[in-house]
PDB file of C-alpha atoms in Angstrom:
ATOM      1  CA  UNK H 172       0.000   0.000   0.000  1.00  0.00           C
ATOM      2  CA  UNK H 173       1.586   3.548  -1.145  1.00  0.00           C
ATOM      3  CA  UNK H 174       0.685   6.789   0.196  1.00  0.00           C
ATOM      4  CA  UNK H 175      -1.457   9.142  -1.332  1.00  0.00           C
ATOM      5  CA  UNK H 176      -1.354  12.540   0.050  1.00  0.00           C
ATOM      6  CA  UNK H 177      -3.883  15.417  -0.918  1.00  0.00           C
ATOM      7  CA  UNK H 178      -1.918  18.281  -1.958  1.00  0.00           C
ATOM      8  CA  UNK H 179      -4.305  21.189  -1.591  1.00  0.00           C
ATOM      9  CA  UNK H 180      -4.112  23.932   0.881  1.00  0.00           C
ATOM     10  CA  UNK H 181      -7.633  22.930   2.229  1.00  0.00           C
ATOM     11  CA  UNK H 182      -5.595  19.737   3.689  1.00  0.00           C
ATOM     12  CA  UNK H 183      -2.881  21.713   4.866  1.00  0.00           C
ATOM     13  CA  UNK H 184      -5.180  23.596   6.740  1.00  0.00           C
ATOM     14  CA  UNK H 185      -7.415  21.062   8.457  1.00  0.00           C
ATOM     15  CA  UNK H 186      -3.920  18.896   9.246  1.00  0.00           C
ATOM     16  CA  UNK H 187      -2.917  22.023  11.203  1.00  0.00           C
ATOM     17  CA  UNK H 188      -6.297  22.845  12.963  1.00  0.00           C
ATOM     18  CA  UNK H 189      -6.154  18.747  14.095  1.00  0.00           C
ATOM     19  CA  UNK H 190      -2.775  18.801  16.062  1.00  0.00           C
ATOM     20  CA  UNK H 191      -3.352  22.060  17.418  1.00  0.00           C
ATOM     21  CA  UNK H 192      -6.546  19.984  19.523  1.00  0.00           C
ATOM     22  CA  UNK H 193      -4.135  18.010  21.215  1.00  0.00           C
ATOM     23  CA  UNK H 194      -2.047  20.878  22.671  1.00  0.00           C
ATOM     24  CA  UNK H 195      -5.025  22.691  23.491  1.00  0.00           C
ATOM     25  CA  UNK H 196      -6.670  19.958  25.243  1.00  0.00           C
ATOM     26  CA  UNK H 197      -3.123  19.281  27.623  1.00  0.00           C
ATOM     27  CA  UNK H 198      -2.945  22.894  28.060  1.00  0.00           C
ATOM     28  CA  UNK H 199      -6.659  22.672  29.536  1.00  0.00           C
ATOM     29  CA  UNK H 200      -5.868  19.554  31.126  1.00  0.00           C
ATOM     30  CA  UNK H 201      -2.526  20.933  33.005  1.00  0.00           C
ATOM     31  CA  UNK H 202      -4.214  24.061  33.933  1.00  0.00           C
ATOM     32  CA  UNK H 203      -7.507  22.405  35.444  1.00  0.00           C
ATOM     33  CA  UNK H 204      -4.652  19.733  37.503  1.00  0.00           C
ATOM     34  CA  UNK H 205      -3.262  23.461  38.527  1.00  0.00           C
ATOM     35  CA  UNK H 206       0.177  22.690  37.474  1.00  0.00           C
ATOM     36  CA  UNK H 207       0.105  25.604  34.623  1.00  0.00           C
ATOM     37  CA  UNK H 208      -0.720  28.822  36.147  1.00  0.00           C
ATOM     38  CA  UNK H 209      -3.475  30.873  34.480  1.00  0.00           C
ATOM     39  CA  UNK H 210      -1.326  33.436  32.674  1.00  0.00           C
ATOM     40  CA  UNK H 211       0.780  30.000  31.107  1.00  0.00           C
ATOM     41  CA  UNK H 212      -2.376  28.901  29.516  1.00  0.00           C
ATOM     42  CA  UNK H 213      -3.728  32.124  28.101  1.00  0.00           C
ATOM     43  CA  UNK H 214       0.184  32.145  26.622  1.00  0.00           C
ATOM     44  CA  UNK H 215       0.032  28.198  25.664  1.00  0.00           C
ATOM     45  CA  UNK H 216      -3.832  29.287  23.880  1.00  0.00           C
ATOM     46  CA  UNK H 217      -2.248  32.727  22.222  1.00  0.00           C
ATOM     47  CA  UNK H 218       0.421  30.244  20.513  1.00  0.00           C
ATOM     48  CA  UNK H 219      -2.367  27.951  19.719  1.00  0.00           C
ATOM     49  CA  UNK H 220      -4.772  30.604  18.178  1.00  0.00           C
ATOM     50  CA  UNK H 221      -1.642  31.950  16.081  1.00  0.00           C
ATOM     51  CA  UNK H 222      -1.267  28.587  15.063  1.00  0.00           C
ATOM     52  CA  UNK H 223      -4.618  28.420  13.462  1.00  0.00           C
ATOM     53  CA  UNK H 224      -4.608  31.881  11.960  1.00  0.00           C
ATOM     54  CA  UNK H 225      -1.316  31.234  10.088  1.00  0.00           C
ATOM     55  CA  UNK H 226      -2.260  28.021   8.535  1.00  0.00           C
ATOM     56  CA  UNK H 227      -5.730  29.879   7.753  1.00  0.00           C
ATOM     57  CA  UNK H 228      -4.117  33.000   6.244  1.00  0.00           C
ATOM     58  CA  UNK H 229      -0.882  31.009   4.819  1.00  0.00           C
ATOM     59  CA  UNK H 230      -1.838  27.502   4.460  1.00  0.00           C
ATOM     60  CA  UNK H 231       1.597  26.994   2.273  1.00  0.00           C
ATOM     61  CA  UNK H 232       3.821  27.310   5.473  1.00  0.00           C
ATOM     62  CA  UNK H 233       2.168  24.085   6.634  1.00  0.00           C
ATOM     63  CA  UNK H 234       2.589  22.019   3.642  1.00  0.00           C
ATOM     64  CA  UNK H 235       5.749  20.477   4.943  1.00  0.00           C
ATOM     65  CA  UNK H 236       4.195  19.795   8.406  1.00  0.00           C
ATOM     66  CA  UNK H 237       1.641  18.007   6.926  1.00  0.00           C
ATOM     67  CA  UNK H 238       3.514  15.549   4.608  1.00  0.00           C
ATOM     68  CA  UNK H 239       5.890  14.974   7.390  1.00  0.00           C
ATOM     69  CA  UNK H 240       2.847  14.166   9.799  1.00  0.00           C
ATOM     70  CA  UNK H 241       1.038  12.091   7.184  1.00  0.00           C
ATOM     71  CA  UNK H 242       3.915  10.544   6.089  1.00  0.00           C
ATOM     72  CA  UNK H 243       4.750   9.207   9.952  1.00  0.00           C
ATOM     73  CA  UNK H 244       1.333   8.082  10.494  1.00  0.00           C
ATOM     74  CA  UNK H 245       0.790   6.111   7.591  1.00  0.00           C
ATOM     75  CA  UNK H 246       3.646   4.137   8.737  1.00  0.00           C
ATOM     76  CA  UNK H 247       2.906   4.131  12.185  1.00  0.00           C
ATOM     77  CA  UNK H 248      -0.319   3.176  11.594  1.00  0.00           C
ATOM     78  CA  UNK H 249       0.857   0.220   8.864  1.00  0.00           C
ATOM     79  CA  UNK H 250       3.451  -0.778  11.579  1.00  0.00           C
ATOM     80  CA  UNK H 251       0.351  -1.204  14.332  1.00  0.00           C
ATOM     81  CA  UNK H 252      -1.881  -2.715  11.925  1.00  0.00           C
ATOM     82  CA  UNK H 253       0.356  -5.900  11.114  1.00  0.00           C
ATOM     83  CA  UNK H 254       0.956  -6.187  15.106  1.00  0.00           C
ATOM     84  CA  UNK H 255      -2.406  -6.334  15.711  1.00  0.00           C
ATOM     85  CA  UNK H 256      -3.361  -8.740  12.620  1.00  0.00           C
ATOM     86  CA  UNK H 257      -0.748 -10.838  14.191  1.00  0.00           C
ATOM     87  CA  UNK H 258      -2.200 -10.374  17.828  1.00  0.00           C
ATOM     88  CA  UNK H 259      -5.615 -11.287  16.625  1.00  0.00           C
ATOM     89  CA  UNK H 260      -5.000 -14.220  14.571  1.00  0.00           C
ATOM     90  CA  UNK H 261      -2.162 -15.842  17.364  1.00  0.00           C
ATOM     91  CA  UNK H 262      -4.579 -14.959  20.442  1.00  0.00           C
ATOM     92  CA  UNK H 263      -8.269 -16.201  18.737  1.00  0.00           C
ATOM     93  CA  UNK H 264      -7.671 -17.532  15.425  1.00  0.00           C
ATOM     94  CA  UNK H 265      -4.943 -20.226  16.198  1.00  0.00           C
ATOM     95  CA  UNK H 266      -6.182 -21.576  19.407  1.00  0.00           C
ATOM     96  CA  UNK H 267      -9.905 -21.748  17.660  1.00  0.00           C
ATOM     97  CA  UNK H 268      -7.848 -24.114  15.315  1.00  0.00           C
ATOM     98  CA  UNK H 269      -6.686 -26.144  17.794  1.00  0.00           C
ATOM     99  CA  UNK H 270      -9.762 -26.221  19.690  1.00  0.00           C
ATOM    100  CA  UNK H 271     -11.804 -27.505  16.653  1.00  0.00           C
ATOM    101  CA  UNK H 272      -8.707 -29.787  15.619  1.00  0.00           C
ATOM    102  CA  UNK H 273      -9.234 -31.642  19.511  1.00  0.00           C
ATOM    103  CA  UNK H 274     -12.768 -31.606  18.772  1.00  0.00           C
ATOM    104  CA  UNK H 275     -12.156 -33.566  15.496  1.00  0.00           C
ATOM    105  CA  UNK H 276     -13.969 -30.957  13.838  1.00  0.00           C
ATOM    106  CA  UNK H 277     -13.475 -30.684   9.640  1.00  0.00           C
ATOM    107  CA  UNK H 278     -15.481 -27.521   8.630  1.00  0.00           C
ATOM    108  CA  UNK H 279     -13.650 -27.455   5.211  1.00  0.00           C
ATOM    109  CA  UNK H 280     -14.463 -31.150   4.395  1.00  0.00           C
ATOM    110  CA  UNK H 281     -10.718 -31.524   3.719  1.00  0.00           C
ATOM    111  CA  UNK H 282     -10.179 -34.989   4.901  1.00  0.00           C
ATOM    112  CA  UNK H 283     -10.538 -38.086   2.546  1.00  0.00           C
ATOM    113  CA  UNK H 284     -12.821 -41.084   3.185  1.00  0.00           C
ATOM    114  CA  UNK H 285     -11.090 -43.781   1.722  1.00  0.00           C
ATOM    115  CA  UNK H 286     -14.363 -45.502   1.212  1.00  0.00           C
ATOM    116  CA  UNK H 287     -16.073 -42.750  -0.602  1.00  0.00           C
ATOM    117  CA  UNK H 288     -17.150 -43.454  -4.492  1.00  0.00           C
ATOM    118  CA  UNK H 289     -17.568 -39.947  -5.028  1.00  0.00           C
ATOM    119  CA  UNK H 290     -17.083 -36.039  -3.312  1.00  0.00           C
ATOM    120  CA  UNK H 291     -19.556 -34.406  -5.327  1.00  0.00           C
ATOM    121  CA  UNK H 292     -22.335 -32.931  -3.136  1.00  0.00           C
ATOM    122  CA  UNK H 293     -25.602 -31.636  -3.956  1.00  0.00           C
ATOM    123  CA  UNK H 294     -26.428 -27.827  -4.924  1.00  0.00           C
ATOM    124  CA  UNK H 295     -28.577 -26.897  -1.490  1.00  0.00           C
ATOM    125  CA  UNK H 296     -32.283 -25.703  -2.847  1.00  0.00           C
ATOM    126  CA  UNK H 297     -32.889 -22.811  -3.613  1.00  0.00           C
ATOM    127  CA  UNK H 298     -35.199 -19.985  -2.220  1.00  0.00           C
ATOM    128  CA  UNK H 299     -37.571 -17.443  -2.773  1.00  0.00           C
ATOM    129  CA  UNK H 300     -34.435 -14.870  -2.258  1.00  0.00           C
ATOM    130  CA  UNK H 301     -31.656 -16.572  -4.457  1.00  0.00           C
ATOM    131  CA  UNK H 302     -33.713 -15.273  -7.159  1.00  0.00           C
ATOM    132  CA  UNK H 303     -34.669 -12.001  -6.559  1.00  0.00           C
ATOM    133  CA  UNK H 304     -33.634 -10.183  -9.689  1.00  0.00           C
TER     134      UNK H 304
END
């Protein structure tokens, strides 16, 4: 899978407006636990708000920020998704296998009867809904 990025300033501009939430929700977070006194978080908001009305009024100075942020998180986010594909399929998919293997279980009808003349099976019938159209 490649990465496709959206090179617009409309992008640039919502990229921008997204990470500034995070700081501006730890600002509020630090200064409600009282370890930011009030005057640091009207400073920590001013940098915010100038933040947002730069990539607003010059959207281009945040093109760089974004494909560096996009860029990271695609492959972050490709790096987390094979660890938890590979989470998910050795914690319930594998032991599911074994379970149904101890059972004796075949739901694939991939075992061979030796005394079998044939492994054709009948079409099931079918419904009023296999031919709807």
């Amino acid at each position: 899978m490649r990465l496709k990025l959206k090179e617009s300033p409309r992008e640039w501009q919502k990229f921008a407006a997204v990470m500034c939430v995070f700081p501006a929700a730890l600002g509020l977070f630090l200064a409600r636990k009282g370890w930011m006194p009030r005057e640091g978080l009207i400073a920590f908001g001013s940098v915010v708000a100038l933040i947002l009305l730069g990539a607003w009024l010059k959207p281009g100075w945040f093109r760089g920020f974004y494909r560096a942020g996009m860029t990271v998180s695609f492959h972050v986010g490709q790096c987390v998704g094979r660890v938890m594909l590979t989470l998910l399929f050795l914690l319930f998919v594998t032991p599911f296998g074994w379970i149904l293997r101890l059972a004796g279980k075949d739901l694939l009808q991939l075992r061979r009867d030796p005394q079998a003349q044939t492994y054709w099976q009948k079409p099931r019938d079918s419904g009023s809904l296999d031919s709807m159209y």
